[in-house]
Amino acid sequence: MSAHLTEAWRIAAHFTADPLPADWRDQLAHRLGRRPRRVGLWTELAMYGARRCLDEAGEAALPAGARLRVSSMRGAWGATHAGLAQLDAGALMPFTFMQSQPALMLAEVGRCLEWQGDASFALCRDPQQLLRLSRVGAGSAGLLVGVVEEERNGERPRSEWWRLVPA
């Protein structure tokens, strides 16, 4: 986190799930009061990290005027490849394809945070750039910014989130 970020913005909470606890899915279901249904791993990772970050910030819900920004280097890698394999096998628009879409992830994260508003996803390799871009034009309700990665090539899955509010 750069010094410039901390001058104009205050970090209300920072949550990192790396490594994920073995029972992270059970923790998410307990916190939501239900098991997420019909969502892929990437979306569940985003929901888990975002909800935990808000809990650490002491917020029951993301404020209406806040922005939600999510980044990844690969997005829903597993669902994308599974969907392509299903298409190759002759399936017409398999459900797995829907799990690969960032818009579904953003909608589910918004729902688990009891929030609707300005949300976007970006493929990004530089979290500092994501944080700089996310702050531009953000209002007094601040931001919830996350980096979510699935397991791939021996890399562990991770979900890292920042709740930022103007200083």
C-alpha atoms as one frame of an Amber mdcrd trajectory, in Angstrom:
protein
   0.000   0.000   0.000   1.579   3.267  -1.064   1.956   6.290   1.197  -0.081
   8.342  -1.301  -3.098   6.076  -0.738  -2.971   6.470   3.012  -2.753  10.282
   2.758  -6.165  10.744   1.051  -7.858   7.551   2.177  -8.082   5.633   5.388
  -8.014   1.856   5.391 -11.032   0.931   7.511 -10.262  -2.783   7.104  -7.900
  -5.061   5.230  -8.670  -8.759   4.978  -6.483 -11.421   3.363  -7.458 -15.064
   3.006  -4.120 -16.520   1.936  -4.063 -19.326   2.804  -7.771 -19.979   3.104
  -8.887 -21.760   6.265 -10.043 -25.334   5.622 -13.615 -24.455   6.646 -13.943
 -21.177   4.705 -17.054 -22.360   2.819 -18.733 -23.325   6.101 -17.806 -19.921
   7.560 -19.354 -18.180   4.536 -22.565 -20.226   4.750 -22.832 -19.539   8.489
 -22.302 -15.798   7.994 -24.842 -15.590   5.142 -27.352 -17.891   6.814 -27.412
 -20.030   3.671 -25.112 -21.914   1.324 -24.391 -20.044  -1.904 -26.101 -21.858
  -4.768 -25.260 -22.077  -8.445 -22.101 -20.001  -8.159 -18.565 -21.076  -8.932
 -15.456 -21.166  -6.781 -14.261 -17.732  -7.893 -17.552 -16.104  -6.890 -17.540
 -17.897  -3.537 -13.986 -16.682  -2.898 -15.084 -13.112  -3.669 -18.148 -13.386
  -1.420 -16.081 -14.802   1.436 -13.378 -12.127   1.296 -15.738  -9.188   0.777
 -18.016 -10.241   3.636 -15.071 -10.805   5.999 -13.585  -7.409   5.101 -16.862
  -5.631   5.881 -17.151  -7.580   9.131 -13.649  -6.429  10.100 -14.657  -2.848
   9.260 -17.649  -3.238  11.610 -20.175  -2.735   8.812 -23.288  -4.896   8.491
 -23.740  -3.833   4.853 -21.773  -1.878   2.267 -23.159   1.698   2.221 -25.349
   2.511  -0.791 -22.996   5.143  -2.202 -19.859   3.003  -1.964 -18.113   1.536
  -4.986 -17.244  -2.129  -5.411 -14.148  -2.957  -7.451 -12.860  -6.477  -8.022
  -9.700  -7.486  -9.825  -8.019 -10.699 -10.887  -5.207 -11.777 -13.152  -7.315
 -14.576 -14.678 -10.914 -14.247 -13.478 -12.996 -17.410 -13.145 -10.307 -19.605
 -14.657 -11.788 -22.980 -13.715 -15.337 -22.175 -14.844 -14.085 -20.665 -18.106
 -12.134 -23.771 -19.023 -14.890 -26.137 -17.879 -17.447 -24.191 -19.946 -15.246
 -24.326 -23.041 -14.788 -28.081 -22.605 -18.562 -28.502 -22.288 -19.098 -26.455
 -25.462 -16.527 -28.610 -27.274 -18.482 -31.675 -26.119 -21.656 -30.278 -27.714
 -23.477 -28.715 -24.774 -25.437 -25.588 -25.664 -24.626 -22.648 -23.357 -23.747
 -24.735 -20.307 -24.464 -23.340 -16.842 -20.742 -23.419 -16.158 -20.439 -20.621
 -18.729 -22.543 -18.390 -16.478 -20.187 -19.076 -13.564 -17.330 -17.675 -15.649
 -18.963 -14.250 -15.998 -17.713 -11.409 -13.775 -21.182  -9.813 -13.793 -22.592
 -12.836 -11.931 -19.806 -12.572  -9.363 -20.458  -8.845  -8.862 -24.203  -9.446
  -8.432 -23.656 -12.219  -5.865 -21.097 -10.180  -3.913 -23.522  -7.249  -3.888
 -26.295  -9.505  -2.644 -24.202 -10.955   0.180 -23.261  -7.397   1.229 -26.890
  -6.204   1.042 -25.809  -3.621  -1.523 -26.605  -2.330  -5.003 -24.527   0.255
  -6.765 -21.462   1.031  -8.830 -19.530  -2.217  -9.313 -16.919  -3.261 -11.836
 -14.360  -5.933 -12.580 -10.920  -5.526 -14.141  -8.261  -7.966 -15.216  -5.226
  -6.494 -13.517  -1.728  -7.534 -12.539  -0.991  -4.478 -10.387  -3.142  -3.982
  -7.255  -1.650  -0.494  -6.769  -2.976   0.564 -10.183  -6.377  -0.881  -9.332
  -6.457   1.084  -6.064  -5.434   4.325  -7.828  -8.085   3.927 -10.542 -10.792
   2.912  -8.074 -10.366   6.072  -5.985 -10.895   8.449  -8.926 -14.305  10.034
  -8.453 -15.212   7.892  -5.438 -17.517   9.623  -2.986 -17.762   9.870   0.773
 -19.109   6.304   1.155 -15.732   5.047  -0.071 -14.736   1.787  -1.707 -14.558
  -1.933  -1.244 -11.719  -3.247  -3.406 -10.784  -6.899  -3.807  -8.295  -9.131
  -5.587  -9.589 -12.682  -6.079  -7.642 -15.585  -7.585  -8.518 -19.249  -8.010
  -5.999 -22.039  -7.521  -3.925 -22.559 -10.654  -0.573 -24.192 -11.424   0.222
 -24.762  -7.766  -0.722 -21.227  -6.686  -3.125 -21.145  -3.759  -6.499 -19.449
  -4.108  -6.694 -16.066  -2.416  -9.157 -13.343  -1.616  -7.739  -9.995  -0.460
  -9.912  -6.968   0.251  -9.594  -3.354   1.394 -12.392  -1.160   2.764 -11.349
   2.391   2.041 -12.996   5.577   3.257 -11.922   9.193   2.723  -9.495  10.369
   5.416
